[in-house]
Coordinates of C-alpha atoms in Angstrom, one line a residue:
M77 CA 0.0 0.0 0.0
F78 CA 1.3 3.5 -0.8
K79 CA 1.7 5.8 2.0
D80 CA -1.5 7.0 3.6
F81 CA -3.7 5.3 1.0
Q82 CA -6.5 3.1 2.3
P83 CA -8.4 0.2 0.7
A84 CA -11.4 1.5 -1.1
G85 CA -14.7 0.0 0.0
G86 CA -18.0 -0.8 -1.7
V87 CA -17.9 -2.4 -5.1
F88 CA -14.1 -1.7 -5.3
A89 CA -13.5 -4.1 -2.4
T90 CA -14.9 -7.1 -4.5
L91 CA -12.5 -6.7 -7.3
D92 CA -9.9 -9.5 -6.8
L93 CA -7.7 -8.7 -9.7
L94 CA -7.1 -5.1 -8.7
R95 CA -6.0 -3.3 -5.6
V96 CA -8.1 -0.1 -5.4
E97 CA -7.1 2.5 -2.7
R98 CA -8.1 6.0 -1.8
R99 CA -6.5 9.0 -0.2
G100 CA -8.7 12.1 -0.2
A101 CA -9.5 13.1 -3.8
L102 CA -7.0 10.5 -5.2
L103 CA -7.9 7.1 -6.4
H104 CA -5.1 4.4 -6.9
V105 CA -5.9 1.5 -9.1
R106 CA -3.2 -1.2 -9.2
L107 CA -3.3 -4.1 -11.6
N108 CA -2.9 -7.2 -9.4
R109 CA -1.9 -10.2 -11.6
P110 CA 1.9 -10.1 -11.0
A111 CA 2.4 -13.8 -11.8
K112 CA 0.9 -13.2 -15.3
R113 CA 2.9 -9.9 -15.7
N114 CA -0.5 -8.2 -15.2
S115 CA -1.8 -9.5 -18.5
V116 CA -5.4 -8.5 -19.2
S117 CA -7.9 -11.4 -18.9
D118 CA -11.5 -10.9 -19.6
A119 CA -12.1 -10.7 -15.8
L120 CA -9.5 -8.1 -15.3
L121 CA -10.8 -6.0 -18.2
A122 CA -14.3 -6.1 -16.7
Q123 CA -13.0 -5.1 -13.3
L124 CA -11.1 -2.1 -14.8
H125 CA -14.4 -1.1 -16.6
T126 CA -16.2 -1.4 -13.3
V127 CA -13.8 1.0 -11.5
F128 CA -14.0 3.7 -14.1
V129 CA -17.8 3.8 -14.5
N130 CA -18.1 4.0 -10.8
V131 CA -15.6 6.7 -9.9
P132 CA -16.9 8.5 -6.7
S133 CA -18.0 12.0 -7.3
D134 CA -15.5 13.4 -4.8
V135 CA -12.5 11.8 -6.6
R136 CA -10.6 14.3 -8.7
V137 CA -7.7 12.2 -10.1
A138 CA -7.0 8.5 -10.6
V139 CA -3.6 6.7 -10.8
I140 CA -3.1 3.3 -12.6
S141 CA -0.1 1.2 -11.8
G142 CA 0.9 -2.4 -11.9
E143 CA 1.9 -4.9 -9.1
G144 CA 5.2 -6.7 -9.3
G145 CA 7.8 -6.3 -11.9
H146 CA 5.7 -5.1 -14.8
F147 CA 3.0 -2.6 -15.7
C148 CA 1.1 -4.8 -18.1
A149 CA 2.2 -7.4 -20.6
G150 CA -1.0 -7.1 -22.7
L151 CA -3.7 -9.4 -23.7
D152 CA -3.9 -12.8 -21.9
L153 CA -3.3 -14.9 -25.1
S154 CA -4.6 -18.1 -23.4
E155 CA -8.1 -16.6 -24.1
V156 CA -7.6 -15.7 -27.7
S157 CA -7.8 -19.1 -29.6
E158 CA -11.2 -20.0 -28.2
R159 CA -13.1 -17.1 -30.0
N160 CA -14.7 -17.1 -33.4
V161 CA -14.9 -13.9 -35.6
V162 CA -18.1 -12.5 -34.0
E163 CA -16.8 -13.2 -30.5
G164 CA -13.5 -11.6 -31.4
M165 CA -15.3 -8.5 -32.6
Q166 CA -17.3 -8.3 -29.4
H167 CA -14.2 -8.9 -27.3
S168 CA -12.4 -6.0 -29.0
R169 CA -15.4 -3.7 -28.4
S170 CA -15.4 -4.6 -24.7
W171 CA -11.8 -3.4 -24.6
H172 CA -12.9 -0.2 -26.3
A173 CA -15.7 0.3 -23.8
A174 CA -13.3 -0.2 -20.8
F175 CA -10.5 2.1 -22.1
D176 CA -13.1 4.7 -23.2
A177 CA -14.3 4.8 -19.6
I178 CA -10.7 5.7 -18.7
Q179 CA -10.0 8.3 -21.4
F180 CA -13.5 9.9 -21.4
G181 CA -14.4 9.4 -17.8
P182 CA -15.0 12.1 -15.2
V183 CA -11.4 12.6 -14.0
P184 CA -7.8 12.8 -15.4
V185 CA -5.9 9.5 -15.1
V186 CA -2.2 9.2 -14.6
S187 CA -0.4 5.9 -15.3
V188 CA 2.9 4.6 -13.8
L189 CA 4.8 2.5 -16.3
H190 CA 7.5 0.0 -15.5
G191 CA 8.8 -3.2 -16.9
A192 CA 6.6 -4.5 -19.8
V193 CA 4.3 -2.0 -21.4
V194 CA 3.4 -4.4 -24.2
G195 CA 0.5 -4.9 -26.6
G196 CA -2.7 -4.3 -24.7
G197 CA -0.6 -2.7 -21.9
L198 CA 0.5 0.0 -24.2
E199 CA -3.1 0.4 -25.4
L200 CA -4.1 0.8 -21.7
A201 CA -1.3 3.3 -21.1
A202 CA -2.3 5.3 -24.3
A203 CA -5.9 5.7 -22.9
T204 CA -4.5 7.6 -19.8
H205 CA -3.9 11.3 -19.8
L206 CA -0.4 11.4 -18.4
R207 CA 2.2 8.7 -18.4
I208 CA 5.1 8.4 -16.1
A209 CA 7.8 5.9 -17.0
E210 CA 10.4 4.4 -14.8
R211 CA 13.7 3.5 -16.4
S212 CA 12.9 -0.2 -16.5
A213 CA 9.9 0.4 -18.8
F214 CA 10.0 -1.1 -22.3
Y215 CA 7.4 -0.8 -25.1
A216 CA 6.3 -3.3 -27.8
L217 CA 3.5 -4.2 -30.0
P218 CA 4.1 -8.0 -30.9
E219 CA 0.7 -8.5 -32.5
G220 CA 2.4 -8.7 -35.9
Q221 CA 4.5 -11.6 -34.7
R222 CA 1.5 -13.3 -33.0
G223 CA -0.6 -13.2 -36.3
I224 CA -3.1 -10.8 -34.7
F225 CA -3.9 -7.1 -34.7
V226 CA -4.3 -4.5 -32.0
G227 CA -7.9 -4.5 -30.7
G228 CA -7.9 -2.3 -27.7
G229 CA -7.9 1.0 -29.3
G230 CA -4.2 1.1 -30.1
S231 CA -4.6 1.9 -33.8
V232 CA -6.4 5.1 -32.8
R233 CA -4.6 6.2 -29.7
I234 CA -0.9 5.1 -30.2
P235 CA -0.4 6.9 -33.6
R236 CA -1.6 10.1 -31.9
L237 CA 1.3 9.7 -29.4
I238 CA 4.2 8.5 -31.7
G239 CA 2.9 8.6 -35.4
V240 CA 1.8 5.9 -37.8
S241 CA 5.3 5.3 -39.0
R242 CA 6.8 4.3 -35.6
M243 CA 3.7 2.2 -34.8
T244 CA 4.1 0.4 -38.2
D245 CA 7.8 -0.3 -37.4
M246 CA 6.8 -1.8 -34.0
M247 CA 4.2 -4.0 -35.4
L248 CA 6.0 -5.2 -38.5
T249 CA 9.4 -5.8 -37.1
G250 CA 8.8 -6.4 -33.3
R251 CA 10.9 -3.4 -32.5
V252 CA 11.1 -2.7 -28.8
F253 CA 11.6 0.8 -27.4
D254 CA 13.3 1.3 -24.1
A255 CA 12.3 3.9 -21.6
E256 CA 14.5 6.6 -23.0
E257 CA 13.3 6.0 -26.5
G258 CA 9.8 5.9 -25.3
Q259 CA 10.3 9.3 -23.6
S260 CA 11.8 10.9 -26.7
C261 CA 9.1 9.7 -29.1
G262 CA 6.1 10.6 -26.9
L263 CA 5.1 7.3 -25.3
S264 CA 5.7 8.9 -21.8
N265 CA 5.4 12.4 -20.4
Y266 CA 7.9 12.0 -17.6
L267 CA 10.9 9.7 -17.1
V268 CA 12.0 9.0 -13.6
D269 CA 14.4 6.7 -11.7
E270 CA 13.3 3.1 -10.9
G271 CA 10.9 3.0 -8.0
A272 CA 10.1 6.7 -8.2
G273 CA 7.1 6.5 -10.5
L274 CA 4.3 6.3 -8.1
A275 CA 5.6 9.1 -5.9
K276 CA 5.8 11.3 -9.0
A277 CA 2.3 10.2 -10.0
V278 CA 0.9 11.2 -6.6
E279 CA 2.8 14.5 -6.8
L280 CA 1.3 15.3 -10.2
A281 CA -2.2 14.0 -9.2
E282 CA -2.3 16.2 -6.2
R283 CA -1.4 19.2 -8.3
I284 CA -4.1 18.3 -10.9
A285 CA -6.6 17.7 -8.1
G286 CA -6.1 21.3 -7.0
N287 CA -7.3 22.6 -10.4
A288 CA -10.9 23.6 -11.0
P289 CA -12.8 20.4 -11.9
L290 CA -14.4 22.0 -14.9
S291 CA -11.0 23.1 -16.3
N292 CA -9.7 19.6 -15.8
Y293 CA -12.6 18.2 -17.6
A294 CA -12.3 20.6 -20.5
V295 CA -8.6 19.6 -20.9
T296 CA -9.2 15.9 -20.9
Q297 CA -12.5 15.9 -22.8
A298 CA -12.6 18.9 -25.1
L299 CA -8.9 19.3 -26.0
P300 CA -8.5 16.0 -27.8
R301 CA -11.7 16.4 -29.7
I302 CA -10.8 19.9 -30.7
A303 CA -7.5 18.7 -32.1
E304 CA -9.3 16.3 -34.4
L305 CA -11.6 19.1 -35.9
P306 CA -10.8 21.2 -39.0
P307 CA -9.3 24.5 -37.9
T308 CA -12.4 26.7 -38.3
E309 CA -14.6 24.3 -36.3
G310 CA -11.9 23.8 -33.8
L311 CA -11.6 27.5 -33.1
F312 CA -15.3 27.9 -32.7
M313 CA -15.3 24.9 -30.3
E314 CA -12.4 26.5 -28.4
S315 CA -14.4 29.7 -27.9
L316 CA -17.4 27.8 -26.7
I317 CA -15.4 25.7 -24.1
S318 CA -13.4 28.8 -23.1
S319 CA -16.5 30.8 -22.3
I320 CA -18.0 27.9 -20.3
A321 CA -14.9 27.4 -18.3
Q322 CA -14.3 31.1 -17.4
G323 CA -18.0 31.4 -16.4
D324 CA -17.5 28.9 -13.7
E325 CA -17.5 30.3 -10.2
G326 CA -14.4 28.3 -9.4
A327 CA -12.5 29.8 -12.3
K328 CA -13.6 33.3 -11.3
E329 CA -12.3 32.9 -7.8
R330 CA -9.0 31.7 -9.1
V331 CA -8.6 34.8 -11.3
R332 CA -9.5 37.0 -8.4
A333 CA -6.9 35.2 -6.2
F334 CA -4.2 35.9 -8.9
L335 CA -5.3 39.6 -9.3
D336 CA -5.3 40.0 -5.5
K337 CA -1.7 38.5 -5.4
R338 CA -3.0 35.4 -3.4
A339 CA -1.9 33.0 -6.1
A340 CA 1.7 32.5 -7.3
K341 CA 2.9 33.7 -10.6
V342 CA 4.4 31.3 -13.2
G343 CA 8.1 31.0 -12.8
K344 CA 11.0 29.3 -14.5
A345 CA 11.3 25.6 -13.6
Q346 CA 14.0 24.9 -11.0

């Protein structure tokens, strides 16, 4: 258990493949299949979905990490060969639903990446809003070598992080990126020493939780959609979201605090 976090109750306490903990406005969701490198079985996927459609209203930020030596080694391949085409399609859509609940849910989500971030594990990481990598992290998309294709949203989300060309390379050749390469190409937002990822995630999560909730929601929900629009429509949508955000009473108070010199000015990073 991370410092001062306590086991979450209610439905979260019934999820045996996850460890769900709370501290104030922060929710920590830890994948808990270390013997399987936290590979995603149908049951684990369903439990992740359950968490992110039941985020308590007083939670402001969620953190996802993995128990043991790895974040997530992807799809549990022992469950693949038993499906026909229709079942495979339905299975892929269940991944989409679970990961959409993360990306398009009510709160920003920060992931802590270490060890294997492979296949469906990389698809999961790509659904989070910020990614912190420890130096042990490595990234791969071995679907090409397995005779399958990404099915958890990776073909949509991962190229938006690293581009189609890099993803093509990873899938065709089995290329593996280490933590430094992943940081340089956009797979992670932060790179930290081994064992420091969760502390960094909590530090960032607390900072994010201090923002106005409406502003956080606009950043995680409106910004990616605006980026997909043609410029003229995007600019109109920006004006609409900007006017909604600045009309919020929480935003007005923050502006007043800055004008009254009760809020710090932006300074150069130390």
